[in-house]
Coordinates of C-alpha atoms and ligand atoms in Angstrom, one line a residue:
M1 CA 98.7 128.9 121.3
T2 CA 99.9 128.2 117.8
T3 CA 102.7 125.7 117.2
G4 CA 104.6 128.4 115.4
R5 CA 106.3 129.5 118.6
A6 CA 108.7 126.7 119.4
H7 CA 111.1 126.4 122.3
E8 CA 114.2 128.5 121.7
A9 CA 116.5 126.1 123.5
E10 CA 116.1 123.0 121.2
G11 CA 117.2 122.6 117.6
P12 CA 118.1 126.4 117.3
W13 CA 119.4 126.2 113.7
G14 CA 116.5 124.2 112.6
L15 CA 114.2 126.7 114.2
R16 CA 116.0 129.6 112.5
K17 CA 115.5 127.8 109.2
L18 CA 111.8 127.6 109.9
E19 CA 111.5 131.2 111.0
W20 CA 113.4 132.2 107.8
A21 CA 111.1 130.3 105.6
R22 CA 108.0 131.5 107.5
A23 CA 108.8 135.1 106.5
Y24 CA 108.6 134.3 102.8
M25 CA 105.5 132.1 102.9
P26 CA 102.5 134.5 102.7
V27 CA 100.1 132.0 101.2
L28 CA 100.5 129.7 104.2
A29 CA 100.3 132.7 106.5
G30 CA 96.9 133.6 105.1
I31 CA 95.6 130.1 105.4
R32 CA 97.0 129.8 109.0
E33 CA 94.9 132.8 110.2
R34 CA 91.7 130.9 109.1
F35 CA 92.9 127.5 110.4
V36 CA 93.8 128.9 113.8
R37 CA 90.3 130.4 114.0
D38 CA 88.2 127.7 112.5
R39 CA 90.2 124.5 113.2
P40 CA 88.9 122.7 110.0
L41 CA 91.2 119.7 110.6
A42 CA 90.1 119.0 114.2
G43 CA 89.9 115.3 114.9
Q44 CA 92.0 114.4 111.8
R45 CA 95.1 112.3 112.1
I46 CA 97.5 113.1 109.3
A47 CA 100.4 110.9 108.2
M48 CA 102.9 112.7 106.1
S49 CA 105.8 111.4 103.9
L50 CA 107.4 114.5 102.5
H51 CA 111.1 115.6 102.3
L52 CA 111.6 116.9 105.8
E53 CA 113.1 120.3 105.4
A54 CA 112.1 123.8 106.6
K55 CA 109.2 124.4 104.3
T56 CA 107.7 121.0 104.9
A57 CA 107.9 121.7 108.6
M58 CA 105.9 124.9 107.9
L59 CA 103.2 122.8 106.3
A60 CA 103.2 120.4 109.3
W61 CA 102.8 123.3 111.7
L62 CA 99.9 124.6 109.6
L63 CA 98.1 121.3 109.8
V64 CA 98.6 121.2 113.5
D65 CA 97.3 124.8 113.7
G66 CA 94.2 123.6 111.8
G67 CA 93.5 121.1 114.6
A68 CA 95.1 117.9 113.2
E69 CA 97.4 115.4 114.9
V70 CA 100.4 115.0 112.6
A71 CA 103.1 112.3 112.2
I72 CA 105.8 112.8 109.6
T73 CA 108.6 111.0 107.9
S74 CA 110.9 112.0 105.0
S75 CA 110.2 110.7 101.5
N76 CA 113.9 110.0 100.7
P77 CA 116.5 108.3 103.0
L78 CA 118.8 111.3 102.5
S79 CA 116.4 114.2 102.4
A80 CA 115.6 114.8 106.1
Q81 CA 117.4 117.7 107.7
D82 CA 118.2 116.7 111.3
D83 CA 118.1 120.2 112.7
V84 CA 114.7 120.8 111.2
A85 CA 113.4 117.4 112.4
A86 CA 114.6 118.3 115.9
A87 CA 112.9 121.7 115.9
L88 CA 109.7 120.2 114.6
A89 CA 109.7 117.4 117.1
E90 CA 109.7 120.1 119.9
T91 CA 106.4 121.5 118.7
G92 CA 103.9 118.7 119.1
V93 CA 104.5 117.0 115.7
S94 CA 105.4 113.3 115.8
V95 CA 108.7 113.2 113.8
H96 CA 110.1 109.9 112.5
A97 CA 113.0 111.0 110.3
R98 CA 116.8 111.3 110.2
R99 CA 119.2 111.9 107.4
G100 CA 121.1 108.8 106.1
L101 CA 118.7 106.0 106.7
S102 CA 119.2 102.4 105.5
D103 CA 116.5 101.1 103.3
E104 CA 115.2 99.0 106.2
E105 CA 115.1 102.0 108.6
Y106 CA 113.4 104.1 105.9
D107 CA 110.7 101.5 105.5
R108 CA 110.3 101.1 109.3
L109 CA 109.8 104.9 109.8
H110 CA 107.1 105.0 107.1
H111 CA 105.3 102.3 109.1
R112 CA 105.8 104.4 112.3
V113 CA 103.8 107.3 110.8
L114 CA 101.1 104.9 109.6
D115 CA 100.8 103.7 113.2
I116 CA 98.8 106.8 114.0
E117 CA 96.0 105.2 112.0
P118 CA 95.6 108.2 109.7
T119 CA 92.4 109.7 108.5
L120 CA 94.3 111.7 105.9
I121 CA 97.7 111.2 104.2
V122 CA 100.2 113.6 102.5
D123 CA 102.3 111.5 100.2
D124 CA 105.3 112.0 97.9
G125 CA 106.2 109.4 95.3
S126 CA 103.3 107.2 96.6
E127 CA 105.6 106.1 99.5
L128 CA 102.7 105.8 101.9
V129 CA 100.1 104.5 99.4
S130 CA 102.4 101.7 98.4
R131 CA 102.5 100.5 102.0
L132 CA 98.8 101.1 102.5
V133 CA 97.9 98.8 99.6
G134 CA 100.6 96.3 100.7
T135 CA 101.1 95.2 104.2
R136 CA 99.0 98.0 105.9
R137 CA 95.7 97.4 104.0
A138 CA 93.8 97.2 107.3
L139 CA 94.3 101.0 107.6
A140 CA 92.7 101.8 104.3
P141 CA 89.0 101.9 105.3
G142 CA 89.9 104.6 107.9
I143 CA 91.4 107.0 105.3
R144 CA 89.2 109.8 104.0
G145 CA 91.7 110.7 101.4
G146 CA 95.1 111.9 100.6
T147 CA 97.3 114.2 98.5
E148 CA 100.2 113.3 96.2
E149 CA 103.0 115.8 95.7
T150 CA 105.0 114.5 92.7
T151 CA 104.8 113.4 89.0
T152 CA 106.2 110.0 89.9
G153 CA 103.6 109.5 92.6
V154 CA 100.8 110.5 90.3
T155 CA 102.1 108.1 87.7
R156 CA 102.1 105.3 90.2
L157 CA 98.6 106.2 91.4
R158 CA 97.3 106.0 87.8
A159 CA 98.7 102.5 87.5
L160 CA 96.9 101.6 90.8
V161 CA 93.6 103.1 89.6
A162 CA 94.0 101.2 86.3
A163 CA 94.4 98.0 88.3
G164 CA 91.3 98.8 90.3
A165 CA 93.4 98.8 93.5
L166 CA 93.3 102.3 94.9
P167 CA 91.1 102.0 98.1
F168 CA 90.5 105.7 98.9
P169 CA 90.5 109.0 97.2
M170 CA 93.8 110.7 96.3
V171 CA 94.2 114.2 94.9
A172 CA 97.0 114.8 92.4
V173 CA 98.3 118.1 93.8
N174 CA 101.2 117.7 91.4
D175 CA 99.0 118.3 88.4
A176 CA 97.5 121.6 89.7
A177 CA 98.5 124.6 87.6
M178 CA 99.9 126.5 90.6
K179 CA 102.0 123.4 91.4
H180 CA 103.6 122.0 88.3
L181 CA 104.1 125.3 86.4
F182 CA 106.1 126.7 89.3
D183 CA 107.3 123.9 91.6
N184 CA 108.3 121.4 88.9
R185 CA 109.7 124.0 86.4
Y186 CA 111.2 126.9 88.4
G187 CA 111.6 125.0 91.6
T188 CA 113.4 122.0 90.2
G189 CA 115.3 124.3 87.8
Q190 CA 116.7 126.4 90.6
S191 CA 117.1 123.8 93.3
T192 CA 118.8 121.2 91.1
W193 CA 121.5 123.7 90.0
D194 CA 121.8 125.1 93.5
A195 CA 122.7 121.5 94.7
I196 CA 125.0 120.7 91.8
L197 CA 126.9 123.9 92.1
R198 CA 127.3 123.9 95.9
H199 CA 128.6 120.4 95.8
T200 CA 131.0 120.7 92.8
N201 CA 132.0 124.4 92.7
L202 CA 132.4 123.9 88.9
T203 CA 131.6 126.2 86.0
V204 CA 128.5 125.7 83.9
A205 CA 129.1 128.5 81.4
G206 CA 130.4 127.0 78.2
A207 CA 129.9 123.4 79.5
T208 CA 127.7 120.8 77.7
V209 CA 124.8 119.9 79.9
V210 CA 122.6 116.9 79.1
V211 CA 119.1 117.0 80.5
A212 CA 117.3 113.6 80.3
G213 CA 113.5 114.1 80.1
Y214 CA 111.7 117.3 79.0
G215 CA 108.7 117.2 81.3
W216 CA 108.1 120.2 83.6
C217 CA 111.2 119.4 85.7
G218 CA 113.4 118.8 82.6
R219 CA 112.2 122.1 81.0
G220 CA 113.1 124.0 84.2
V221 CA 116.5 122.3 84.5
A222 CA 117.4 122.9 80.9
E223 CA 116.2 126.5 81.0
R224 CA 118.3 127.3 84.1
A225 CA 121.3 125.5 82.6
R226 CA 121.0 127.8 79.5
G227 CA 120.7 130.8 81.9
L228 CA 124.1 129.8 83.4
G229 CA 125.6 129.7 79.9
A230 CA 125.5 126.0 79.2
R231 CA 125.1 124.3 75.8
V232 CA 122.1 122.1 76.5
I233 CA 121.3 118.8 74.9
V234 CA 117.9 117.2 75.7
T235 CA 117.2 113.5 75.5
E236 CA 113.6 112.3 75.2
V237 CA 111.4 109.3 74.3
E238 CA 108.3 111.3 73.5
P239 CA 108.3 113.0 70.1
V240 CA 106.1 116.1 71.0
R241 CA 108.3 116.9 73.9
A242 CA 111.4 116.4 71.7
N243 CA 110.0 118.9 69.3
E244 CA 109.3 121.4 72.1
A245 CA 112.9 121.0 73.3
L246 CA 114.1 121.7 69.7
M247 CA 112.0 124.8 69.3
D248 CA 113.1 126.0 72.8
G249 CA 116.5 126.1 71.2
H250 CA 118.1 123.0 72.7
R251 CA 119.9 120.2 70.8
V252 CA 118.1 116.8 70.9
M253 CA 119.7 113.4 70.4
P254 CA 119.7 109.9 71.9
M255 CA 121.6 109.4 75.2
A256 CA 124.1 107.2 73.3
D257 CA 125.3 110.2 71.4
A258 CA 124.7 112.8 74.2
A259 CA 126.8 110.8 76.7
R260 CA 130.0 111.3 74.7
E261 CA 129.7 115.1 74.9
A262 CA 128.3 115.6 78.4
Q263 CA 130.1 117.4 81.1
F264 CA 127.0 117.4 83.3
V265 CA 124.1 114.9 83.0
V266 CA 120.9 115.7 84.9
T267 CA 118.2 113.0 84.8
C268 CA 114.6 114.2 85.2
T269 CA 112.5 111.4 83.6
G270 CA 110.9 109.5 86.5
C271 CA 111.9 106.3 84.7
R272 CA 114.6 103.7 85.3
D273 CA 117.8 102.9 83.4
V274 CA 118.2 106.2 81.7
V275 CA 122.0 106.4 82.0
R276 CA 123.1 102.8 81.5
P277 CA 126.5 101.0 81.4
E278 CA 126.9 101.6 77.7
H279 CA 126.4 105.4 78.2
L280 CA 128.7 105.5 81.3
A281 CA 131.4 103.7 79.3
V282 CA 131.8 106.5 76.7
M283 CA 131.6 109.5 79.0
R284 CA 134.4 112.1 79.4
D285 CA 136.7 112.4 82.4
G286 CA 135.1 114.3 85.3
V287 CA 131.5 114.2 84.0
V288 CA 129.1 115.1 86.8
L289 CA 126.0 112.8 87.1
A290 CA 123.0 114.2 89.0
N291 CA 119.5 112.8 89.4
A292 CA 116.5 115.0 89.9
G293 CA 113.9 112.2 89.8
H294 CA 112.1 110.8 92.9
F295 CA 113.8 107.4 92.8
D296 CA 117.5 106.5 92.5
V297 CA 116.9 104.3 89.5
E298 CA 117.7 106.7 86.6
V299 CA 121.6 106.4 86.7
D300 CA 123.1 102.9 87.0
V301 CA 125.2 103.8 90.0
A302 CA 125.3 100.1 91.1
W303 CA 127.1 99.3 87.8
L304 CA 129.6 102.1 88.3
K305 CA 130.4 100.8 91.8
Q306 CA 131.2 97.4 90.7
A307 CA 133.0 98.4 87.4
A308 CA 135.2 101.1 89.0
V309 CA 138.9 100.4 89.5
A310 CA 138.9 103.1 92.2
R311 CA 136.4 105.0 94.3
E312 CA 137.7 108.5 95.2
P313 CA 136.1 110.9 97.6
G314 CA 135.1 114.3 96.2
R315 CA 135.1 117.6 97.9
D316 CA 132.3 116.6 100.3
A317 CA 130.5 113.5 101.4
D318 CA 127.9 113.8 98.6
V319 CA 130.4 113.8 95.8
V320 CA 132.1 110.5 94.8
S321 CA 134.3 109.9 91.7
Y322 CA 134.3 106.4 90.2
R323 CA 137.4 105.8 88.0
L324 CA 136.9 103.2 85.3
A325 CA 139.5 101.1 83.6
D326 CA 139.9 103.8 80.9
G327 CA 141.3 106.1 83.6
R328 CA 138.4 108.5 83.4
R329 CA 136.3 109.6 86.4
R330 CA 132.5 109.6 86.5
V331 CA 131.4 111.9 89.4
V332 CA 128.2 110.9 91.1
L333 CA 126.3 113.4 93.3
A334 CA 124.2 112.2 96.3
D335 CA 124.7 108.5 95.3
G336 CA 122.2 109.0 92.4
R337 CA 119.4 110.1 94.7
L338 CA 117.2 113.2 94.2
V339 CA 120.0 115.7 94.2
N340 CA 118.1 118.8 95.1
L341 CA 116.9 117.3 98.4
A342 CA 119.5 114.6 99.2
G343 CA 122.2 117.2 98.4
G344 CA 120.4 120.5 98.9
D345 CA 117.6 122.3 100.6
G346 CA 114.8 121.5 98.1
H347 CA 112.9 124.1 96.1
P348 CA 113.0 127.8 97.0
V349 CA 110.7 129.0 99.8
E350 CA 108.2 131.1 97.8
I351 CA 107.6 128.2 95.5
M352 CA 106.9 125.7 98.2
D353 CA 104.5 128.3 99.7
L354 CA 102.4 127.7 96.5
T355 CA 102.6 124.0 96.6
F356 CA 101.9 123.7 100.3
G357 CA 99.1 126.2 100.1
L358 CA 97.4 123.8 97.6
Q359 CA 98.2 120.9 100.0
A360 CA 96.5 122.6 102.9
L361 CA 93.4 123.7 101.0
T362 CA 93.0 120.2 99.5
L363 CA 93.4 118.5 102.9
E364 CA 90.7 120.8 104.2
R365 CA 88.3 119.7 101.5
L366 CA 89.1 116.0 102.0
A367 CA 88.5 116.4 105.8
T368 CA 85.0 117.6 105.2
G369 CA 84.1 115.7 102.0
D370 CA 83.1 112.1 101.4
R371 CA 84.4 111.0 98.0
P372 CA 84.6 107.5 96.6
P373 CA 88.0 106.0 95.9
G374 CA 89.7 107.4 92.8
L375 CA 92.3 109.9 91.6
Y376 CA 91.0 113.5 91.6
P377 CA 92.3 116.9 90.4
V378 CA 92.8 119.8 92.8
S379 CA 89.8 122.0 93.0
P380 CA 90.1 124.9 90.4
L381 CA 88.8 127.1 93.3
D382 CA 91.9 126.2 95.3
D383 CA 94.3 126.7 92.4
R384 CA 92.8 130.1 91.9
A385 CA 92.8 131.0 95.6
V386 CA 96.5 130.2 95.8
A387 CA 97.2 132.2 92.6
E388 CA 95.3 135.2 93.9
A389 CA 96.9 135.0 97.4
R390 CA 100.4 135.0 95.8
L391 CA 99.6 138.0 93.5
A392 CA 98.2 139.9 96.5
A393 CA 101.3 139.2 98.6
S394 CA 103.5 140.4 95.7
G395 CA 101.5 143.6 95.4
V396 CA 100.6 142.7 91.8
R397 CA 97.1 143.6 90.5
I398 CA 95.6 142.3 87.3
D399 CA 92.6 143.3 85.1
A400 CA 89.1 141.9 85.5
L401 CA 86.8 141.2 82.6
T402 CA 84.1 143.8 81.9
A403 CA 80.5 142.6 81.8
E404 CA 80.6 143.0 78.0
Q405 CA 83.8 140.9 77.8
T406 CA 82.2 138.1 79.9
A407 CA 79.1 138.1 77.7
Y408 CA 81.3 138.0 74.6
L409 CA 83.2 135.0 75.8
A410 CA 80.1 133.2 76.8
A411 CA 78.3 133.8 73.5
F412 CA 78.5 131.4 70.5
Ligands
ADE1 N1 110.6 120.4 99.8 C1 109.7 119.6 100.3 N2 109.2 118.8 99.4 C2 109.8 119.0 98.2 C3 109.7 118.5 96.9 N3 108.8 117.5 96.6 N4 110.5 119.0 96.0 C4 111.4 120.0 96.3 N5 111.5 120.5 97.5 C5 110.7 120.1 98.5

């Protein structure tokens, strides 16, 4: 029996979300056929910290179908979807997640998934690794390796490698072509605007949108803002990216200037203190502030909370207006946390099919390999396999090099 057929009676909405996602995830479906037959993850214990929504549950199911024991928590205190968590918990996955955790509960549930004494980890933002190199060091020797989902997590892993402190191999799934070109750019672009629009019901056409950071996520958010008719301003600290934003047709300026014009601000930098008190002080009435970075450190929401003369509820629980002494409101979405997951459903289904296809293939390699500690790229074979599977599922054929072309490219 595969875990795909869950009990109908429990968590029905969560289950329907899973079944909905399943129908649009052909890459995972192809891998599942092989996993069910060959059980390449038999004997592995996998600890996962990933935003627990429907597509993530599909990955967890796939790993169970591959023979693994799986424990999962969510990689943001607000990103778990309770109906999905309930449905997943009915199917043999050990689920430690709930939406709306305190920082202490969030930490405790990360420790609960580590209690399975994992042989493999699936990490997002280095949430598990940070504990494994901290108080849970004793578990590190048992870990064959792990995968990292995000730019923020890879940045943290690089720092750990530089300090000589990464005790097992980690694979930077984020950096694979079939990940960042699609998930970070088109995924973040769509899911961020989906979350902002469903929570505000405001108009983007004709509005001034400030996008902080022009990495792959920022590029996607800026491009989708333009598609909705916005006038886009990009802020950057890196001159090459700033040039790219200019040539992509966006205005570029420091946040101190951009803040005065903004009607929406979306932070995508992965860094702290991007929107600071001096920026918040000059913003227009009703400006909407949304963060698309992993941690809630990009917008100084703590300052807004203490400086506000009034805190007014918005149109739902994820929208709060802070009125400052100047009488103007600054509207914060999802308390400055990752807006597309804390206030939305995460990236679209077909995009997570690519990312999670890479995750599954990489975990399979880690399960059978024996690598020294370090940070590794995804195998180009797996990048290509996911690209080919997606094209095949889309009914798209491409050309192949002729023998003459291959020889021409190989000759000096
Ligand atoms: N769904 C699950 N993980 C996600 C991620 N890292 N970004 C967006 N959507 C997701």
